[in-house]
Coordinates of C-alpha atoms in Angstrom, one line a residue:
M1 CA -53.9 -1.8 82.9
N2 CA -53.7 -5.2 81.2
W3 CA -55.9 -4.0 78.3
I4 CA -53.3 -1.4 77.3
T5 CA -50.4 -3.9 77.1
D6 CA -52.4 -6.8 75.8
W7 CA -54.6 -5.0 73.3
A8 CA -53.8 -1.3 72.7
L9 CA -50.1 -1.6 72.2
P10 CA -50.2 -4.5 69.8
K11 CA -52.8 -2.6 67.8
I12 CA -50.7 0.6 67.6
K13 CA -47.5 -1.4 66.7
G14 CA -49.5 -3.2 64.0
L15 CA -50.6 0.2 62.5
I16 CA -47.3 2.0 62.6
G17 CA -44.9 -0.9 62.4
T18 CA -42.2 -1.9 64.8
S19 CA -39.6 0.7 65.6
R20 CA -36.0 0.0 64.7
E21 CA -33.6 -0.7 67.4
V22 CA -31.2 2.2 68.2
P23 CA -27.5 1.1 68.6
D24 CA -26.0 1.8 72.0
N25 CA -22.7 3.1 70.7
L26 CA -23.9 6.2 68.8
W27 CA -22.6 8.5 71.6
H28 CA -19.3 8.4 73.5
K29 CA -18.6 10.2 76.8
C30 CA -15.2 11.8 77.1
P31 CA -13.4 10.4 80.2
A32 CA -11.9 13.8 80.9
C33 CA -14.7 16.3 80.6
E34 CA -17.6 13.8 80.4
Q35 CA -19.0 15.6 77.3
M36 CA -21.2 13.4 75.1
I37 CA -19.9 13.3 71.5
F38 CA -21.5 11.8 68.5
H39 CA -19.5 8.8 67.2
R40 CA -19.1 10.1 63.7
D41 CA -17.8 13.5 64.9
L42 CA -15.4 11.7 67.2
E43 CA -14.1 9.4 64.5
R44 CA -13.7 12.3 62.1
N45 CA -11.7 14.1 64.8
L46 CA -9.3 11.1 65.2
M47 CA -10.8 10.1 68.6
V48 CA -9.9 13.5 70.1
C49 CA -12.5 15.2 72.3
T50 CA -14.0 18.2 70.5
S51 CA -14.5 20.0 73.8
C52 CA -11.4 19.5 75.9
G53 CA -8.9 18.0 73.4
H54 CA -8.5 14.7 75.4
H55 CA -6.8 12.0 73.3
M56 CA -8.7 8.8 73.4
R57 CA -7.4 5.5 72.3
L58 CA -7.2 5.0 68.5
S59 CA -7.2 1.7 66.7
A60 CA -4.1 0.6 64.8
Q61 CA -5.9 0.6 61.5
A62 CA -7.1 4.2 62.0
R63 CA -3.7 5.3 63.2
I64 CA -1.9 3.9 60.1
K65 CA -4.6 5.4 57.8
A66 CA -4.1 8.8 59.5
T67 CA -0.3 8.6 59.2
L68 CA 0.4 7.3 55.7
D69 CA -0.5 8.8 52.4
E70 CA -3.2 7.1 50.3
G71 CA -2.1 4.0 48.6
W72 CA -0.4 2.4 51.6
S73 CA -0.3 -1.4 51.8
R74 CA -0.5 -3.7 54.8
I75 CA 2.3 -6.3 55.2
E76 CA 1.4 -9.9 55.7
L77 CA 3.2 -11.1 58.9
P78 CA 4.7 -14.5 59.6
K79 CA 2.7 -16.8 61.8
A80 CA 3.8 -17.3 65.3
P81 CA 3.0 -20.3 67.6
A82 CA -0.6 -19.8 68.8
D83 CA -0.4 -21.4 72.3
P84 CA 3.2 -22.5 72.9
L85 CA 2.6 -23.2 76.6
R86 CA -1.0 -24.6 76.4
F87 CA -1.9 -21.9 79.0
R88 CA -5.2 -21.9 80.7
D89 CA -6.7 -19.9 83.6
Q90 CA -10.5 -19.3 83.6
R91 CA -10.4 -19.9 79.8
R92 CA -7.9 -21.4 77.4
Y93 CA -5.5 -19.0 76.0
S94 CA -6.1 -20.3 72.5
D95 CA -9.8 -19.4 72.9
R96 CA -9.0 -15.9 74.1
L97 CA -6.7 -15.5 71.1
K98 CA -9.4 -16.6 68.6
D99 CA -11.9 -14.1 70.1
A100 CA -9.4 -11.3 69.9
Q101 CA -8.5 -12.1 66.3
A102 CA -12.2 -12.2 65.4
R103 CA -13.0 -8.8 67.1
N104 CA -10.0 -7.0 65.6
T105 CA -9.6 -8.8 62.2
A106 CA -5.9 -9.2 62.9
D107 CA -3.7 -12.1 63.8
D108 CA -2.0 -10.3 66.7
A109 CA -1.6 -6.9 68.5
V110 CA 0.6 -5.2 65.9
L111 CA -0.2 -4.1 62.3
V112 CA 2.7 -3.3 59.9
A113 CA 2.3 -1.2 56.7
Q114 CA 4.5 0.4 54.1
G115 CA 3.8 3.6 52.3
S116 CA 4.8 7.3 52.4
I117 CA 4.3 10.3 54.6
E118 CA 3.9 13.4 52.5
G119 CA 5.8 11.7 49.8
R120 CA 8.6 10.3 52.0
K121 CA 9.0 6.5 52.2
A122 CA 8.3 5.0 55.6
V123 CA 7.5 1.7 57.3
V124 CA 4.9 2.0 60.2
A125 CA 4.1 -0.5 62.9
A126 CA 1.1 0.3 65.2
F127 CA 0.0 -1.5 68.3
E128 CA -3.7 -2.4 68.8
F129 CA -4.5 -2.0 72.5
A130 CA -7.9 -3.7 72.0
F131 CA -6.1 -6.9 71.1
L132 CA -5.4 -8.4 74.6
G133 CA -4.2 -5.0 75.9
G134 CA -1.6 -4.7 73.2
S135 CA 0.5 -7.3 75.1
M136 CA 3.8 -8.4 73.5
G137 CA 4.0 -12.1 72.7
A138 CA 5.8 -14.1 70.0
G139 CA 3.6 -12.7 67.3
V140 CA 4.3 -9.1 68.3
G141 CA 8.1 -9.8 68.4
E142 CA 7.9 -11.4 64.9
A143 CA 6.0 -8.4 63.6
L144 CA 8.6 -5.9 64.8
V145 CA 11.5 -7.9 63.4
T146 CA 9.7 -8.1 60.1
A147 CA 9.1 -4.3 60.1
A148 CA 12.7 -3.7 60.9
K149 CA 13.9 -6.0 58.0
L150 CA 11.5 -4.3 55.6
A151 CA 12.7 -0.9 56.6
V152 CA 16.3 -1.9 55.9
L153 CA 15.3 -3.5 52.6
Q154 CA 13.4 -0.5 51.4
D155 CA 15.9 2.0 52.8
A156 CA 13.1 3.7 54.7
P157 CA 12.7 4.9 58.3
L158 CA 10.8 2.8 60.8
I159 CA 8.1 4.4 62.9
V160 CA 6.4 2.5 65.8
F161 CA 3.3 3.6 67.6
T162 CA 3.2 1.8 71.0
A163 CA 0.1 1.2 73.1
S164 CA 0.7 -1.9 75.3
G165 CA 0.3 -3.2 78.8
G166 CA 3.6 -5.1 78.5
A167 CA 4.6 -8.7 78.0
R168 CA 1.9 -11.3 77.5
M169 CA 1.7 -13.4 80.6
Q170 CA 0.0 -16.4 78.8
E171 CA 3.3 -16.9 76.9
G172 CA 5.5 -16.8 79.9
T173 CA 9.3 -16.8 79.2
I174 CA 8.6 -16.7 75.5
S175 CA 7.1 -13.3 75.8
L176 CA 10.0 -12.0 77.9
M177 CA 12.4 -13.2 75.1
Q178 CA 10.7 -10.7 72.8
M179 CA 12.3 -7.8 74.8
P180 CA 15.9 -8.5 73.6
R181 CA 14.6 -9.7 70.2
T182 CA 12.9 -6.3 69.6
V183 CA 16.1 -4.5 70.8
I184 CA 18.1 -6.4 68.1
A185 CA 15.5 -5.4 65.6
T186 CA 16.1 -1.7 66.4
R187 CA 19.8 -2.3 66.0
L188 CA 19.2 -3.6 62.4
V189 CA 17.6 -0.3 61.5
K190 CA 20.2 1.9 63.2
E191 CA 23.2 0.0 61.8
A192 CA 21.7 0.7 58.3
G193 CA 21.8 4.4 59.1
L194 CA 18.0 4.7 59.1
P195 CA 15.9 6.7 61.5
F196 CA 14.0 4.8 64.2
I197 CA 11.1 6.9 65.6
V198 CA 8.9 5.9 68.5
V199 CA 5.5 7.4 69.2
L200 CA 4.4 6.5 72.7
C201 CA 0.6 6.4 73.0
D202 CA -1.7 5.8 76.0
P203 CA -0.8 3.5 77.6
T204 CA 2.8 2.3 77.1
T205 CA 4.0 0.2 80.1
G206 CA 5.8 -2.9 81.2
G207 CA 8.1 -4.9 79.0
V208 CA 7.4 -2.7 75.9
T209 CA 8.7 0.4 77.8
A210 CA 11.6 -1.6 79.1
S211 CA 12.8 -2.7 75.6
F212 CA 12.6 -1.1 72.2
A213 CA 10.1 1.7 73.1
M214 CA 12.9 3.7 74.8
L215 CA 15.5 3.3 72.1
G216 CA 14.2 5.6 69.4
D217 CA 16.4 8.2 67.8
I218 CA 13.4 10.5 68.3
Q219 CA 11.0 9.9 71.2
I220 CA 7.5 11.4 70.7
A221 CA 4.4 11.0 72.9
E222 CA 0.8 12.0 72.5
P223 CA -0.6 14.5 75.1
G224 CA -1.6 12.9 78.4
A225 CA -0.2 9.5 77.5
L226 CA 0.5 7.1 80.4
I227 CA 4.2 5.9 80.0
G228 CA 6.1 3.8 82.6
F229 CA 7.2 0.4 83.6
A230 CA 5.4 -0.4 86.9
G231 CA 2.2 1.1 88.1
A232 CA 2.2 4.2 90.3
R233 CA 0.7 2.3 93.3
V234 CA 3.4 -0.3 93.1
I235 CA 6.1 2.4 93.0
E236 CA 4.6 4.3 95.9
Q237 CA 4.6 1.1 98.0
T238 CA 8.2 0.3 97.0
V239 CA 9.8 3.7 97.6
R240 CA 7.2 4.6 100.4
E241 CA 6.8 8.1 99.1
K242 CA 4.0 10.1 97.5
L243 CA 4.6 10.5 93.8
P244 CA 4.4 14.0 92.2
E245 CA 1.3 15.1 90.3
G246 CA 1.2 13.9 86.8
F247 CA 3.9 11.3 87.3
Q248 CA 4.3 8.9 84.3
R249 CA 2.4 11.3 82.1
A250 CA 3.9 12.5 78.8
E251 CA 4.2 16.2 79.9
Y252 CA 6.1 15.2 83.1
L253 CA 8.5 13.0 81.1
L254 CA 9.1 15.8 78.6
E255 CA 10.1 18.1 81.4
H256 CA 12.5 15.6 82.8
G257 CA 14.3 14.8 79.5
I258 CA 12.8 11.3 78.8
L259 CA 10.9 12.5 75.7
D260 CA 12.0 14.8 72.8
M261 CA 8.5 16.2 72.1
V262 CA 4.8 15.9 72.9
V263 CA 2.8 16.2 69.7
K264 CA -1.0 16.4 69.2
R265 CA -2.6 13.8 67.1
H266 CA -3.7 16.2 64.3
E267 CA -0.1 17.5 64.0
M268 CA 1.6 14.0 64.1
R269 CA 1.7 13.4 60.4
A270 CA 3.2 16.7 59.5
T271 CA 5.7 16.4 62.4
L272 CA 6.8 12.9 61.2
A273 CA 7.3 14.2 57.7
R274 CA 9.4 17.1 58.9
L275 CA 11.6 14.7 61.0
I276 CA 12.1 12.3 58.1
S277 CA 13.1 15.3 55.9
L278 CA 15.6 16.5 58.5
L279 CA 17.1 13.1 59.1
R280 CA 17.1 11.8 55.6
E281 CA 17.3 14.5 53.0
R282 CA 20.6 16.2 52.3
L283 CA 20.8 19.9 52.1
P284 CA 22.0 21.4 48.8
P285 CA 25.7 22.3 48.9
V286 CA 26.4 25.9 49.9
V287 CA 28.0 27.8 47.0
E288 CA 30.1 30.6 48.3
E289 CA 29.5 33.8 46.3
R290 CA 32.6 35.8 45.5
P291 CA 32.3 39.5 45.8
P292 CA 32.1 41.3 42.4
E293 CA 35.4 42.3 41.0
L294 CA 36.1 46.0 40.9
P295 CA 37.2 47.5 37.5
A296 CA 40.9 48.1 37.2
L297 CA 42.0 51.6 37.9
P298 CA 43.7 53.4 34.9
A299 CA 47.5 53.7 35.1
P300 CA 48.7 57.1 36.3
E301 CA 49.9 59.5 33.5
P302 CA 53.6 60.6 33.6
V303 CA 54.1 64.0 35.1
A304 CA 55.9 66.5 32.8
E305 CA 59.0 68.1 34.2
T306 CA 58.7 71.8 34.7
E307 CA 61.4 74.4 33.9
A308 CA 62.0 74.9 37.6
A309 CA 62.5 71.3 38.3
K310 CA 65.1 70.8 35.6
P311 CA 68.6 70.4 36.8
A312 CA 71.0 73.3 36.4

């Protein structure tokens, strides 16, 4: 068979030319129904399975684009210390950070943008889970504080899309200090009388859940999103009980009063616009309508005295 590989195949390739390499990421398999979906169809459908409606993870850039009207602008965020603890495990933390920044074209795990939602001003901060699991370090804390100050300055509501594994372990105590820092940022927005809306996406866990993510005036989640502090296995080992079906999922939390609503991704923009309208726009004053005045009745005519009624 050597003559086929050594002589025939090169001759054929020389006649028809080398075939182009086919990318490996043209098709995506839904983790829920295992249906294969063409990548352009999936992106056009906002990373929602066209067969079963399963919500896959959406990038921060795509989420902001799907939420804000055209003409939105991205906010330049202050620089945070790159490697404050000079942390190293199998690799240097600074090297991991540079790789994540190159892959995501972002400085850290949160993007902040300003614009409008159906004509209503808004400031949006979106977590990027692909950036070190959306972990919260000094850069993320700085981004949320900047977003809160911008919302107060522009007199606009603040909307945060969360997707995070929690605090960033490579920054140690510095990452834990972002929990009270982000809580203070939410207080700035609320004290200014502005709405603070949190959209919990899959997954939202750890220190993000334990801080600002549960302090929204309105708590929204996407269908099937994993929301919690510790993992289900850790909880089962601690309480030594079997957890109920669907524990820590958005629908379970909605039934138990942790969330206000679960909204599909295609309906999120319209829902946010309606909430901003209800929370920010004043209703026109109610003018009480008086009943129409009835025409005055004519005065009664004097009755003439009859002969019989005259006094004797």
